[in-house]
Coordinates of C-alpha atoms in Angstrom, one line a residue:
M28 CA -71.3 39.3 -107.0
N29 CA -67.9 40.2 -108.5
V30 CA -64.7 39.3 -106.8
P31 CA -61.3 41.0 -107.3
I32 CA -58.5 38.5 -108.1
S33 CA -55.0 38.4 -109.6
I34 CA -53.2 35.6 -111.5
F35 CA -49.7 34.7 -112.4
I36 CA -48.4 31.9 -114.6
L37 CA -44.8 31.2 -113.7
D38 CA -42.4 29.5 -116.2
V39 CA -38.7 28.8 -115.9
S40 CA -36.0 29.8 -118.3
N41 CA -33.7 27.0 -119.7
S42 CA -35.6 24.3 -117.8
S43 CA -34.8 21.7 -120.3
T44 CA -31.1 21.8 -119.5
P45 CA -29.8 18.2 -119.1
N46 CA -29.6 16.9 -115.5
R47 CA -31.5 19.9 -114.2
G48 CA -35.1 19.3 -115.1
E49 CA -35.9 16.9 -112.2
E50 CA -34.2 19.2 -109.7
L51 CA -36.2 22.2 -110.9
T52 CA -39.4 20.1 -110.6
V53 CA -38.7 19.3 -107.0
Y54 CA -37.8 23.0 -106.3
L55 CA -41.1 24.2 -107.9
D56 CA -43.0 21.8 -105.6
E57 CA -41.2 23.5 -102.7
V58 CA -42.1 27.0 -104.1
V59 CA -45.8 25.9 -104.2
D60 CA -45.5 24.8 -100.6
W61 CA -44.1 28.2 -99.7
I62 CA -46.8 30.1 -101.4
T63 CA -49.5 27.9 -99.9
Y64 CA -48.0 28.7 -96.4
W65 CA -47.7 32.5 -97.2
T66 CA -51.3 32.7 -98.2
K67 CA -52.7 30.6 -95.4
D68 CA -54.6 33.5 -93.8
L69 CA -55.4 35.3 -97.0
G70 CA -58.5 33.4 -97.9
P71 CA -59.0 30.7 -100.5
I72 CA -56.4 30.5 -103.3
Q73 CA -55.8 28.2 -106.2
I74 CA -52.3 27.1 -107.0
K75 CA -51.0 24.2 -109.2
H76 CA -47.6 23.1 -110.4
R77 CA -48.2 21.6 -113.8
A78 CA -46.5 20.8 -117.1
G79 CA -43.1 20.2 -115.4
D80 CA -41.9 23.8 -115.1
E81 CA -45.1 25.9 -114.7
I82 CA -47.0 27.2 -111.7
I83 CA -50.4 28.8 -112.0
F84 CA -51.7 30.9 -109.1
V85 CA -55.0 32.6 -108.5
G86 CA -55.7 34.6 -105.4
P87 CA -57.9 37.3 -104.0
G88 CA -57.0 41.0 -104.5
Y89 CA -55.4 42.8 -107.4
S90 CA -51.9 43.0 -105.9
T91 CA -51.5 39.5 -104.5
A92 CA -50.1 37.7 -107.5
Y93 CA -47.5 40.4 -108.2
T94 CA -46.5 40.6 -104.5
I95 CA -45.8 36.9 -104.4
A96 CA -44.1 36.9 -107.8
F97 CA -41.7 39.6 -106.7
F98 CA -40.6 37.8 -103.5
V99 CA -40.2 34.5 -105.4
S100 CA -38.1 36.2 -108.1
R101 CA -35.8 37.8 -105.5
V102 CA -35.2 34.6 -103.4
W103 CA -35.1 32.2 -106.4
K104 CA -32.3 29.7 -105.9
Y105 CA -31.3 28.8 -109.5
K106 CA -29.9 32.0 -111.0
E107 CA -29.2 30.3 -114.4
H108 CA -32.8 29.2 -114.6
M109 CA -34.8 32.3 -113.5
P110 CA -38.6 32.3 -113.4
Y111 CA -40.7 34.7 -115.4
F112 CA -44.3 35.7 -114.7
G113 CA -47.3 36.4 -116.9
L114 CA -49.7 38.5 -114.8
A115 CA -53.3 39.7 -114.9
F116 CA -55.8 41.1 -112.5
G117 CA -59.5 41.8 -112.7
D118 CA -62.8 40.5 -111.6
I119 CA -64.7 37.2 -111.6
D120 CA -68.3 36.4 -110.8
K121 CA -67.6 33.5 -108.4
E122 CA -65.5 32.8 -105.4
V123 CA -61.9 31.6 -105.8
K124 CA -62.6 28.5 -103.8
E125 CA -65.2 27.5 -106.4
L126 CA -62.8 27.4 -109.3
D127 CA -61.5 24.2 -110.9
I128 CA -58.1 25.6 -111.9
E129 CA -57.4 22.7 -114.3
K130 CA -60.6 23.4 -116.3
W131 CA -61.3 27.0 -115.7
I132 CA -61.6 29.1 -118.8
H133 CA -61.7 32.9 -118.3
P134 CA -60.3 36.0 -120.1
L135 CA -58.0 36.6 -117.1
V136 CA -56.3 33.2 -117.5
K137 CA -55.9 33.8 -121.2
Q138 CA -54.4 37.2 -120.4
A139 CA -51.8 35.8 -118.0
R140 CA -51.0 33.0 -120.4
Y141 CA -50.6 35.5 -123.3
A142 CA -48.3 37.7 -121.1
N143 CA -46.2 34.6 -120.3
D144 CA -46.0 33.6 -124.0
L145 CA -44.9 37.2 -124.9
I146 CA -42.1 37.0 -122.4
K147 CA -41.1 33.5 -123.7
Q148 CA -40.6 35.1 -127.2
E149 CA -38.3 37.8 -125.9
K150 CA -34.5 37.5 -126.3
N151 CA -33.9 39.5 -123.1
R152 CA -36.8 38.2 -121.1
M153 CA -38.7 40.4 -118.7
L154 CA -39.3 39.0 -115.2
F155 CA -42.8 40.2 -115.1
K156 CA -45.4 41.3 -117.7
F157 CA -49.0 42.3 -117.2
E158 CA -51.6 41.7 -119.8
L159 CA -54.9 43.6 -119.1
D160 CA -56.6 44.3 -122.4
Q161 CA -56.5 41.2 -124.6
F162 CA -59.4 38.7 -124.5
Y163 CA -61.5 40.9 -122.2
P164 CA -65.1 41.5 -123.4
N165 CA -65.7 45.1 -124.4
E166 CA -69.0 45.3 -122.6
S167 CA -67.1 45.0 -119.2
K168 CA -65.6 48.4 -119.7
E169 CA -68.5 50.0 -118.1
S170 CA -68.4 47.8 -115.0
F171 CA -65.4 49.2 -113.2
P172 CA -63.6 52.6 -113.6
Y173 CA -60.2 51.1 -114.6
H174 CA -61.7 49.0 -117.4
K175 CA -61.9 52.0 -119.7
F176 CA -58.2 52.5 -119.4
R177 CA -56.9 48.9 -119.3
N178 CA -54.5 49.5 -122.2
E179 CA -53.0 52.6 -120.7
F180 CA -52.5 51.0 -117.3
E181 CA -50.9 48.0 -119.0
T182 CA -48.5 50.2 -120.9
L183 CA -47.5 52.2 -117.8
I184 CA -47.1 49.3 -115.4
N185 CA -45.0 47.3 -117.9
A186 CA -42.9 50.3 -118.6
L187 CA -42.1 50.5 -114.8
L188 CA -41.3 46.8 -114.8
Y189 CA -39.0 47.2 -117.7
L190 CA -37.0 50.0 -116.0
Q191 CA -37.0 47.9 -112.8
L192 CA -35.5 45.0 -114.7
K193 CA -32.8 47.1 -116.2
L194 CA -31.8 48.2 -112.7
I195 CA -31.8 44.6 -111.4
Q196 CA -29.7 43.4 -114.4
S197 CA -27.1 46.1 -113.6
Q198 CA -26.6 44.8 -110.1
T199 CA -23.5 42.8 -109.1
D200 CA -24.0 39.6 -107.2
I201 CA -23.4 41.2 -103.8
Q202 CA -25.7 44.1 -104.7
K203 CA -28.5 41.6 -105.5
M204 CA -27.9 39.8 -102.3
V205 CA -28.0 43.0 -100.2
C206 CA -31.2 44.1 -102.1
T207 CA -32.9 40.7 -101.4
L208 CA -31.9 40.6 -97.8
F209 CA -33.2 44.2 -97.3
L210 CA -36.5 43.2 -98.9
V211 CA -36.7 40.3 -96.4
L212 CA -35.1 41.8 -93.3
K213 CA -35.7 45.6 -93.7
Q214 CA -32.6 46.3 -91.6
Q215 CA -29.1 47.1 -93.0
K216 CA -27.5 46.4 -89.6
E217 CA -28.9 42.9 -89.6
I218 CA -27.6 42.4 -93.2
A219 CA -24.2 43.6 -92.2
K220 CA -24.1 41.0 -89.4
I221 CA -25.2 38.2 -91.7
L222 CA -22.7 39.0 -94.4
R223 CA -20.0 39.9 -91.9
K224 CA -19.4 43.3 -93.3
T225 CA -19.6 46.8 -91.9
A226 CA -22.9 48.8 -92.0
P227 CA -21.3 51.5 -94.3
T228 CA -20.3 48.7 -96.8
I229 CA -23.8 47.4 -96.9
S230 CA -25.1 50.9 -97.3
S231 CA -22.7 51.4 -100.2
H232 CA -23.8 48.2 -101.9
F233 CA -27.5 49.2 -101.4
K234 CA -27.1 52.6 -103.0
K235 CA -24.8 51.6 -105.8
G236 CA -27.1 48.7 -106.7
N237 CA -30.1 51.0 -107.0
S238 CA -31.9 48.9 -104.4
E239 CA -34.0 51.7 -103.2
E240 CA -35.3 52.4 -106.7
I241 CA -35.9 48.7 -107.4
L242 CA -37.9 48.2 -104.2
D243 CA -39.7 51.5 -104.6
T244 CA -40.9 50.5 -108.0
F245 CA -42.3 47.3 -106.4
S246 CA -44.1 49.4 -103.8
K247 CA -45.4 51.9 -106.3
I248 CA -47.0 49.2 -108.5
I249 CA -48.6 47.6 -105.4
S250 CA -50.0 51.0 -104.4
I251 CA -51.5 51.5 -107.9
L252 CA -53.1 48.1 -107.7
H253 CA -54.5 48.9 -104.3
S254 CA -56.0 52.2 -105.5
L255 CA -57.6 50.5 -108.5
Q256 CA -59.2 47.9 -106.3
E257 CA -60.5 50.4 -103.8
K258 CA -62.1 52.4 -106.6
A259 CA -63.6 49.3 -108.1
Y260 CA -65.0 48.2 -104.7
P261 CA -65.6 51.4 -102.7
D262 CA -68.1 49.7 -100.3
S263 CA -65.9 46.7 -99.6
A264 CA -65.0 45.9 -96.0
I265 CA -61.7 44.5 -97.2
H266 CA -58.9 47.0 -97.3
P267 CA -56.3 45.8 -99.9
Q268 CA -53.4 47.7 -98.2
T269 CA -54.0 46.0 -94.9
T270 CA -54.4 42.6 -96.5
N271 CA -51.2 43.0 -98.4
E272 CA -49.3 44.1 -95.4
N273 CA -50.4 41.0 -93.6
L274 CA -49.3 38.9 -96.5
T275 CA -45.9 40.5 -96.8
T276 CA -45.3 40.2 -93.0
R277 CA -46.0 36.5 -93.2
I278 CA -43.7 36.1 -96.2
R279 CA -40.9 38.0 -94.5
T280 CA -41.3 36.0 -91.3
H281 CA -41.1 32.8 -93.2
L282 CA -38.1 33.8 -95.2
Q283 CA -36.2 35.1 -92.2
E284 CA -35.8 31.5 -90.9
P285 CA -32.1 30.6 -91.0
I286 CA -32.6 27.8 -93.6
H287 CA -34.0 30.3 -96.1
I288 CA -31.5 33.0 -95.4
H289 CA -28.8 30.4 -96.0
S290 CA -30.3 29.6 -99.4
F291 CA -30.1 33.3 -100.4
L292 CA -26.3 33.3 -99.6
S293 CA -25.5 30.0 -101.4
P294 CA -24.2 30.1 -104.9
S295 CA -26.4 28.8 -107.7
L296 CA -26.2 25.0 -108.0

């Protein structure tokens, strides 16, 4: 029986900076705790902080890894040491709970690792990169509809992510803050109250920072991944959209706690 999964490998930029490595290691442990809590009701996952500044995550569903990666990237505390994510999704022939993540060898892991390595080589690093076509056996192309077009999907999704990154990089600090708070709170009035600004000011920062386009790109990619999973598993009782909505609700509820909101507003350490 095949199981739909997604993977990310998170790495941290400039993590070898003197006097910061140990601090980042502690923070990565905290991020692992967050993700473990976020996915508590999702079903079995595998997550491991290893090699000092790396996290590997494996979870059910094509959209899960990217959803978590996007939220982590937006609320990340250390702005001078941003994370980047090599991503992959696909199908395995065993349950996630059966995996030994330290020893597991699979094309999907190689793809996520390869995507992560490609980002590492970039001068202007992407936040996210999907790799869908390398290391996957050709005979699998007949198994699921999307397999025939892996290369095309990879190109299109990464193009969207590149444009999204350009919009993010053009944001001012206050525009980034408003965008992040809207992702978490979904209410501009609440953001205005937290930042002690007027609602029209928040609306202006939201629009000028292209926040709607950034968040819409995130939603569009998630919708594509849901559609691919539904077509690959037409008889499944699991509805990826509902599962993802439950996940994002749990993430938002957790991040809305005052201690987390405060961390979004604090300057980089």
